[in-house]
Short mmCIF file of C-alpha atoms and ligand atoms in Angstrom, two decimals:
data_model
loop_
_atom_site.label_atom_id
_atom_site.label_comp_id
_atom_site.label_asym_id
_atom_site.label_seq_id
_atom_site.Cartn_x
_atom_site.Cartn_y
_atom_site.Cartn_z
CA UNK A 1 14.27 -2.66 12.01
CA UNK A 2 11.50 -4.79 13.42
CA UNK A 3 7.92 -3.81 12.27
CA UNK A 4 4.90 -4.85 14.86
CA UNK A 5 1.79 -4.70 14.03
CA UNK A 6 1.11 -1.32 15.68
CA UNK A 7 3.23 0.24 13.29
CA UNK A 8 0.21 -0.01 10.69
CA UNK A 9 -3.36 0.56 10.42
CA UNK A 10 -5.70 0.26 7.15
CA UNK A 11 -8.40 3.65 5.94
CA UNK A 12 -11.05 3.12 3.34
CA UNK A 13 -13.18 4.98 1.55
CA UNK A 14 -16.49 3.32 1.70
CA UNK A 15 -19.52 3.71 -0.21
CA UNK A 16 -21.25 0.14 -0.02
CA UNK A 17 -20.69 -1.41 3.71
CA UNK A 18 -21.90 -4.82 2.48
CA UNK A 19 -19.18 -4.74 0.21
CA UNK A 20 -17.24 -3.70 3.41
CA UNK A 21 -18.08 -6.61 5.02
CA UNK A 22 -17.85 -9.17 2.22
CA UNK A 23 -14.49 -8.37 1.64
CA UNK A 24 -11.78 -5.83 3.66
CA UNK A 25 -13.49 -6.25 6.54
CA UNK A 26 -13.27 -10.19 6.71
CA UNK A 27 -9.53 -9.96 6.07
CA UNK A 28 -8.34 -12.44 8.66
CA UNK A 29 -5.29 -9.84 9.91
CA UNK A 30 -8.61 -7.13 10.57
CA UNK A 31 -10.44 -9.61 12.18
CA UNK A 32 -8.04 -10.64 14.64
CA UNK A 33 -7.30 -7.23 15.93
CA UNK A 34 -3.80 -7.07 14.50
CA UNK A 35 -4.51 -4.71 11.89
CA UNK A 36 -7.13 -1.50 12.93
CA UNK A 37 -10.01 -0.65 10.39
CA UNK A 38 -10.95 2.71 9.58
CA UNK A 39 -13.31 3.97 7.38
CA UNK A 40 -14.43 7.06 5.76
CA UNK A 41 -17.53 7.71 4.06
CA UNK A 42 -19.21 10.91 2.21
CA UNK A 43 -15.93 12.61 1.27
CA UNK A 44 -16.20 14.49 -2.26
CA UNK A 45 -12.60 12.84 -3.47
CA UNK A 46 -10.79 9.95 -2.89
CA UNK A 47 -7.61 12.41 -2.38
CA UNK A 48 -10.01 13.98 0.78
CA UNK A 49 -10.86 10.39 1.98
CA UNK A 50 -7.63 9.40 1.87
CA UNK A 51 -5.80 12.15 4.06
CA UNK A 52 -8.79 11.57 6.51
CA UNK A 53 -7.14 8.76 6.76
CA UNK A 54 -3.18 9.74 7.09
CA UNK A 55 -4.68 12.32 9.80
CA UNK A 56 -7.34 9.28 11.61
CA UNK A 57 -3.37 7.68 13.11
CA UNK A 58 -0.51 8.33 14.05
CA UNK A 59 0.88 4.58 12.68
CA UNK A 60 3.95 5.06 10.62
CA UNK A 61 2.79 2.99 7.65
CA UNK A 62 -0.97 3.48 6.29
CA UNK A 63 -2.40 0.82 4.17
CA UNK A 64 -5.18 2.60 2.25
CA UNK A 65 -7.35 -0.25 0.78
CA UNK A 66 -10.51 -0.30 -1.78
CA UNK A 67 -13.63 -1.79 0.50
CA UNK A 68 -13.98 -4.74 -1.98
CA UNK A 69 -10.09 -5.70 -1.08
CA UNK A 70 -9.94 -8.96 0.63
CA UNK A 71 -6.24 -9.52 2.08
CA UNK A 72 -5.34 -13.34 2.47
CA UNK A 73 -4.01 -14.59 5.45
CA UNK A 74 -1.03 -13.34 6.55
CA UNK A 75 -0.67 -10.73 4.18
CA UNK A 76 0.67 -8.21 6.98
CA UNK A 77 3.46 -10.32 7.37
CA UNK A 78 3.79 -10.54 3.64
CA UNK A 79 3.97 -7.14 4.03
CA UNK A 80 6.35 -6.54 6.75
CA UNK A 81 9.29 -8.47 4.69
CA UNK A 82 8.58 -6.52 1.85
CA UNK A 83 9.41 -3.58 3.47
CA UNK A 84 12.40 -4.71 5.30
CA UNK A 85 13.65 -6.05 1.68
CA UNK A 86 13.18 -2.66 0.45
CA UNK A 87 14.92 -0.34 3.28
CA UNK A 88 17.70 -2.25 3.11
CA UNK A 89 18.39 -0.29 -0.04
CA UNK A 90 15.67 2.88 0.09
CA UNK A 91 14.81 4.21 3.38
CA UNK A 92 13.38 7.07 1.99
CA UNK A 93 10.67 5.16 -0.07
CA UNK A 94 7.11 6.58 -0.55
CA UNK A 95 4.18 4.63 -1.74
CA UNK A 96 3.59 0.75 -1.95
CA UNK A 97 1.37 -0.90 -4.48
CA UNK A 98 0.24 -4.02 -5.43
CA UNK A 99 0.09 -3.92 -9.31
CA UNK A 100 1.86 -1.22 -11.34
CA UNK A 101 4.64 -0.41 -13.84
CA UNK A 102 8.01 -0.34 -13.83
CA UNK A 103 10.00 3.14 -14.68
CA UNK A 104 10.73 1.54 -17.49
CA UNK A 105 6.98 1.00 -18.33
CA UNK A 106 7.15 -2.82 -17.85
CA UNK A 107 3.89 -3.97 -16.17
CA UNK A 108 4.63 -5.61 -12.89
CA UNK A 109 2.64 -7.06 -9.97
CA UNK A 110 0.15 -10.11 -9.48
CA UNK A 111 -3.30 -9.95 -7.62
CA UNK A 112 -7.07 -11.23 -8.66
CA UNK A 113 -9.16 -8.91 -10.22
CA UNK A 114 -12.96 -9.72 -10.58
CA UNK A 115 -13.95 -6.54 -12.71
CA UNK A 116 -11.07 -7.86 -15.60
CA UNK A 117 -12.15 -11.79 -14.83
CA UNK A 118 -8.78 -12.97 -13.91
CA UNK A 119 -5.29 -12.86 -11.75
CA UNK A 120 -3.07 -9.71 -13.65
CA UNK A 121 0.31 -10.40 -13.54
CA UNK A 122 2.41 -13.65 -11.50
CA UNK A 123 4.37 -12.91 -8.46
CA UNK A 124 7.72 -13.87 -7.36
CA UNK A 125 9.72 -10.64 -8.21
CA UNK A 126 11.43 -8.60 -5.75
CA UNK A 127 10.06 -4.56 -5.20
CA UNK A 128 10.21 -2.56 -8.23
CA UNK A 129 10.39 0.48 -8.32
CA UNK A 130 7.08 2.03 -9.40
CA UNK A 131 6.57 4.92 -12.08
CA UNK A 132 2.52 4.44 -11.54
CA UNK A 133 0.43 1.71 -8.98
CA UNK A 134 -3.58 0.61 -8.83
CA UNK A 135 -4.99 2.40 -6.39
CA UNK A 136 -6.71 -1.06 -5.05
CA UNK A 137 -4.52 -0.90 -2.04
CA UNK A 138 -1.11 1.77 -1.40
CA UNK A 139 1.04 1.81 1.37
CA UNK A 140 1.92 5.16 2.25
CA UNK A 141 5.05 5.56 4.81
CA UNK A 142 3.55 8.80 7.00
CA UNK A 143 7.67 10.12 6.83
CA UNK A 144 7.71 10.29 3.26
CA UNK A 145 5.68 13.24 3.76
CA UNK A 146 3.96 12.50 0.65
CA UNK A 147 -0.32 13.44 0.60
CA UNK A 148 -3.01 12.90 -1.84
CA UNK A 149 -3.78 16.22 -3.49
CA UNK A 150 -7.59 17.34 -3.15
CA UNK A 151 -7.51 18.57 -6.26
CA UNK A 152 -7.63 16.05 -7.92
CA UNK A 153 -11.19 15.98 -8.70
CA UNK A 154 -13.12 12.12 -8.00
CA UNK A 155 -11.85 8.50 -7.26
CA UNK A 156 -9.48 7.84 -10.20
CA UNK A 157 -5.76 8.23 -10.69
CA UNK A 158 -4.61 9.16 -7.01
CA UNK A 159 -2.58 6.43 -7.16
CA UNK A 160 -0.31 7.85 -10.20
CA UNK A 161 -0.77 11.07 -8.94
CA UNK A 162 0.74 10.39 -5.28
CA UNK A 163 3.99 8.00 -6.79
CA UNK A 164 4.23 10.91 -9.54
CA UNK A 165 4.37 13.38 -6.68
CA UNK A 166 6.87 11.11 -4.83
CA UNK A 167 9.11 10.89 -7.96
CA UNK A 168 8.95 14.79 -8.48
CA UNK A 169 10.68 15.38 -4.92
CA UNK A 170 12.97 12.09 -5.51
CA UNK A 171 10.98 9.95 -2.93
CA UNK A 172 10.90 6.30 -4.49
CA UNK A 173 7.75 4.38 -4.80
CA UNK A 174 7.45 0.56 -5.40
CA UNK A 175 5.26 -2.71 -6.29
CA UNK A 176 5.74 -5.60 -4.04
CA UNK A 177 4.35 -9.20 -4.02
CA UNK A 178 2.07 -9.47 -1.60
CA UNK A 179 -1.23 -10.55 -3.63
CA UNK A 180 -5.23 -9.80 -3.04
CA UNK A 181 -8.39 -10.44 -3.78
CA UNK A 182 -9.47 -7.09 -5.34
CA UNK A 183 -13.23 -7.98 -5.43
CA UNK A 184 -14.20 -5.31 -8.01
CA UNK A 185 -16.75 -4.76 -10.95
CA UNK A 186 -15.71 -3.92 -13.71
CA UNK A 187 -14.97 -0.12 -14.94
CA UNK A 188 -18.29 1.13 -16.95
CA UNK A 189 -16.62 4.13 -18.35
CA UNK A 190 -13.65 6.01 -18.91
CA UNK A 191 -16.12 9.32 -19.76
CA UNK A 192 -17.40 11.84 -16.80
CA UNK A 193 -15.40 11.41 -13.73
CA UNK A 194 -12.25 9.44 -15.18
CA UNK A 195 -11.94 12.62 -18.02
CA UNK A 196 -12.12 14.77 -15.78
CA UNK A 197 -9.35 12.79 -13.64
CA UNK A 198 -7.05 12.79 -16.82
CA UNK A 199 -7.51 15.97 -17.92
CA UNK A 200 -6.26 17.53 -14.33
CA UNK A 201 -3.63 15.28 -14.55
CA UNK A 202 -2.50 16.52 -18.36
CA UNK A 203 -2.42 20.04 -16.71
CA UNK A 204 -0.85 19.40 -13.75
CA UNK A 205 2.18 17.30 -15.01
CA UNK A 206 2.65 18.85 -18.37
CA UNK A 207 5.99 18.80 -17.97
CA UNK A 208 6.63 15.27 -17.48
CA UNK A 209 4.44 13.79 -19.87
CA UNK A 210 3.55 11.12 -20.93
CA UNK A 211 2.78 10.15 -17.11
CA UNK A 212 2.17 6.06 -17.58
CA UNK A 213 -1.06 4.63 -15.99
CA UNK A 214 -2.61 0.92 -15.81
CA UNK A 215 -5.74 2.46 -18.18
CA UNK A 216 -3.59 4.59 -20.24
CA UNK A 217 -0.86 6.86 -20.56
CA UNK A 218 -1.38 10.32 -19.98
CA UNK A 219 -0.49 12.36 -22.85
CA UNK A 220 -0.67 16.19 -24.12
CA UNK A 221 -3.09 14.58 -27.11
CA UNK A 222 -6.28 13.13 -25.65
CA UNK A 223 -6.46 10.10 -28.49
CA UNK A 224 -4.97 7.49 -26.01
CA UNK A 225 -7.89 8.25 -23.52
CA UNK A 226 -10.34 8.14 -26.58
CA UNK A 227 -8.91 4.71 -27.60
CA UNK A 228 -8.83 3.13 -23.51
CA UNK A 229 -12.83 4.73 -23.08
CA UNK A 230 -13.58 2.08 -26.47
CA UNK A 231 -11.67 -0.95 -24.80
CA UNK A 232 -13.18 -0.36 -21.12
CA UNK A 233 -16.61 -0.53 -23.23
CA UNK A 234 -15.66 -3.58 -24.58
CA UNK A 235 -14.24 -5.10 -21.49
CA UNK A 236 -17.85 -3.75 -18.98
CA UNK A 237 -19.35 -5.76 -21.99
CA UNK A 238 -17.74 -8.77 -21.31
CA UNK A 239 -17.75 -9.25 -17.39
CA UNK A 240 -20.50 -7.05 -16.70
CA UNK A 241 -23.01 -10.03 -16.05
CA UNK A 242 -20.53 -12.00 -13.81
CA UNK A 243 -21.68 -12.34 -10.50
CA UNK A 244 -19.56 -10.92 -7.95
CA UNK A 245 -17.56 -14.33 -6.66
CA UNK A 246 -17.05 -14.69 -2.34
CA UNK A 247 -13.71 -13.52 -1.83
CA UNK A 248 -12.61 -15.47 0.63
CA UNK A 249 -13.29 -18.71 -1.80
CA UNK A 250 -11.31 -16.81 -4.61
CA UNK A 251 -8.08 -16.64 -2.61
CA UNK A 252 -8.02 -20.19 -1.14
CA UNK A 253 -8.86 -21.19 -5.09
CA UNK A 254 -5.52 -19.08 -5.82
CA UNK A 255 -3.52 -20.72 -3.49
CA UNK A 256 -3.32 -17.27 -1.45
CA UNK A 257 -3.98 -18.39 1.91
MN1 MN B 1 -11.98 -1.61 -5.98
#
């Protein structure tokens, strides 16, 4: 089935408009009109944010994007074949992501991350489908019926949550190739908020633990989150002093656009 442009609009959750406007908001496909911006600021959760923005449309497919997200020219229509590659097979998918793991824990996906220093991952794989996804930038197909759960406390893990959620009810999420600039710092700690994340998480999906994630698994014993919070020290250590690069200059350099 044909996909126009109206078919999609992007939400974010901001918290820094300059950031906004360094990065999302210069994406050439948001600039021209084709793709509508909306943003959403204040909200207590990401998961609250976020279904602000299912509810702000009524587009069938909701790209929910970080504000330091710059999407290369023509990444929509990067996007568009993705999906038709994937409905030809799953109609009844959920979530899209950008960077993830496979269901059989295999890490999968290529875009630019500034907080890690370097491009994760190479593209050129078809979609995969997804047992966990970055939450830099999900598609979420409005049919699917899937939501973010306000429960979740904070701005971490969503992403696992929602495919989680999706694979609970049998709705199939995926990774595609369809890379960005995710302009971000670096993590500074896995303690406070991210805990508090994981330890919701442990609860709520006891039963299908361990639940994989890009930081680490979630498991009934906290020692895996114990060891991640010592190598996100280590890695805030490392890139902490970078400067934040322009992101349009970063994608050209990667061949992106
Ligand atoms: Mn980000």
């Amino acid at each position: 089935m044909a996909r126009l442009s109206d078919d999609f609009c992007v939400a974010a959750a901001v918290n820094d408009r300059e950031i906004l406007a360094a990065c999302l908001a210069r994406s050439p496909d948001i600039l021209s009109g084709r793709l509508k911006l909306m943003t959403y600021e204040g909200y207590s959760s990401a998961a609250a944010a976020l279904n602000a923005g299912l509810d702000g449309s009524t587009a069938p497919f909701v790209i929910l994007a970080h504000q330091d997200v710059y999407l290369p020219r023509p990444w929509l229509d990067n996007l568009i074949a993705q999906i038709e590659q994937i409905e030809r097979k799953h109609e009844n998918w959920g979530v899209l992501g950008l960077f993830g793991r496979k269901i059989t824990g295999e890490w999968i996906g290529r875009v630019w991350s500034s907080g890690l220093g370097h491009e994760a991952g190479e593209g050129g794989f078809s979609p995969a489908e997804a047992a966990t996804v970055d939450e830099l930038l999900l598609v979420v197909r409005r049919a699917s019926g899937l939501r973010f759960d306000e429960n979740l406390p904070g701005f971490h893990l969503y992403g696992t949550d929602i495919v989680t959620e999706g694979r609970a009810r049998g709705i199939p999420s995926f990774v595609i190739d369809a890379p960005v600039v995710h302009n971000s710092k670096p993590v500074k700690t896995l303690k406070g908020a991210y805990a508090q994340a994981y330890r919701y998480m442990q609860r709520k999906w006891r039963k299908r633990l361990p639940v994989p994630t890009l930081i680490c698994d979630i498991e009934p014993h906290p020692i895996a989150l114990w060891r991640a919070q010592l190598q996100s020290m280590k890695i805030y250590r490392r890139n902490v002093a970078r400067p934040r690069r322009d992101a349009v200059e970063i994608a050209k350099a990667l061949n992106y656009e």
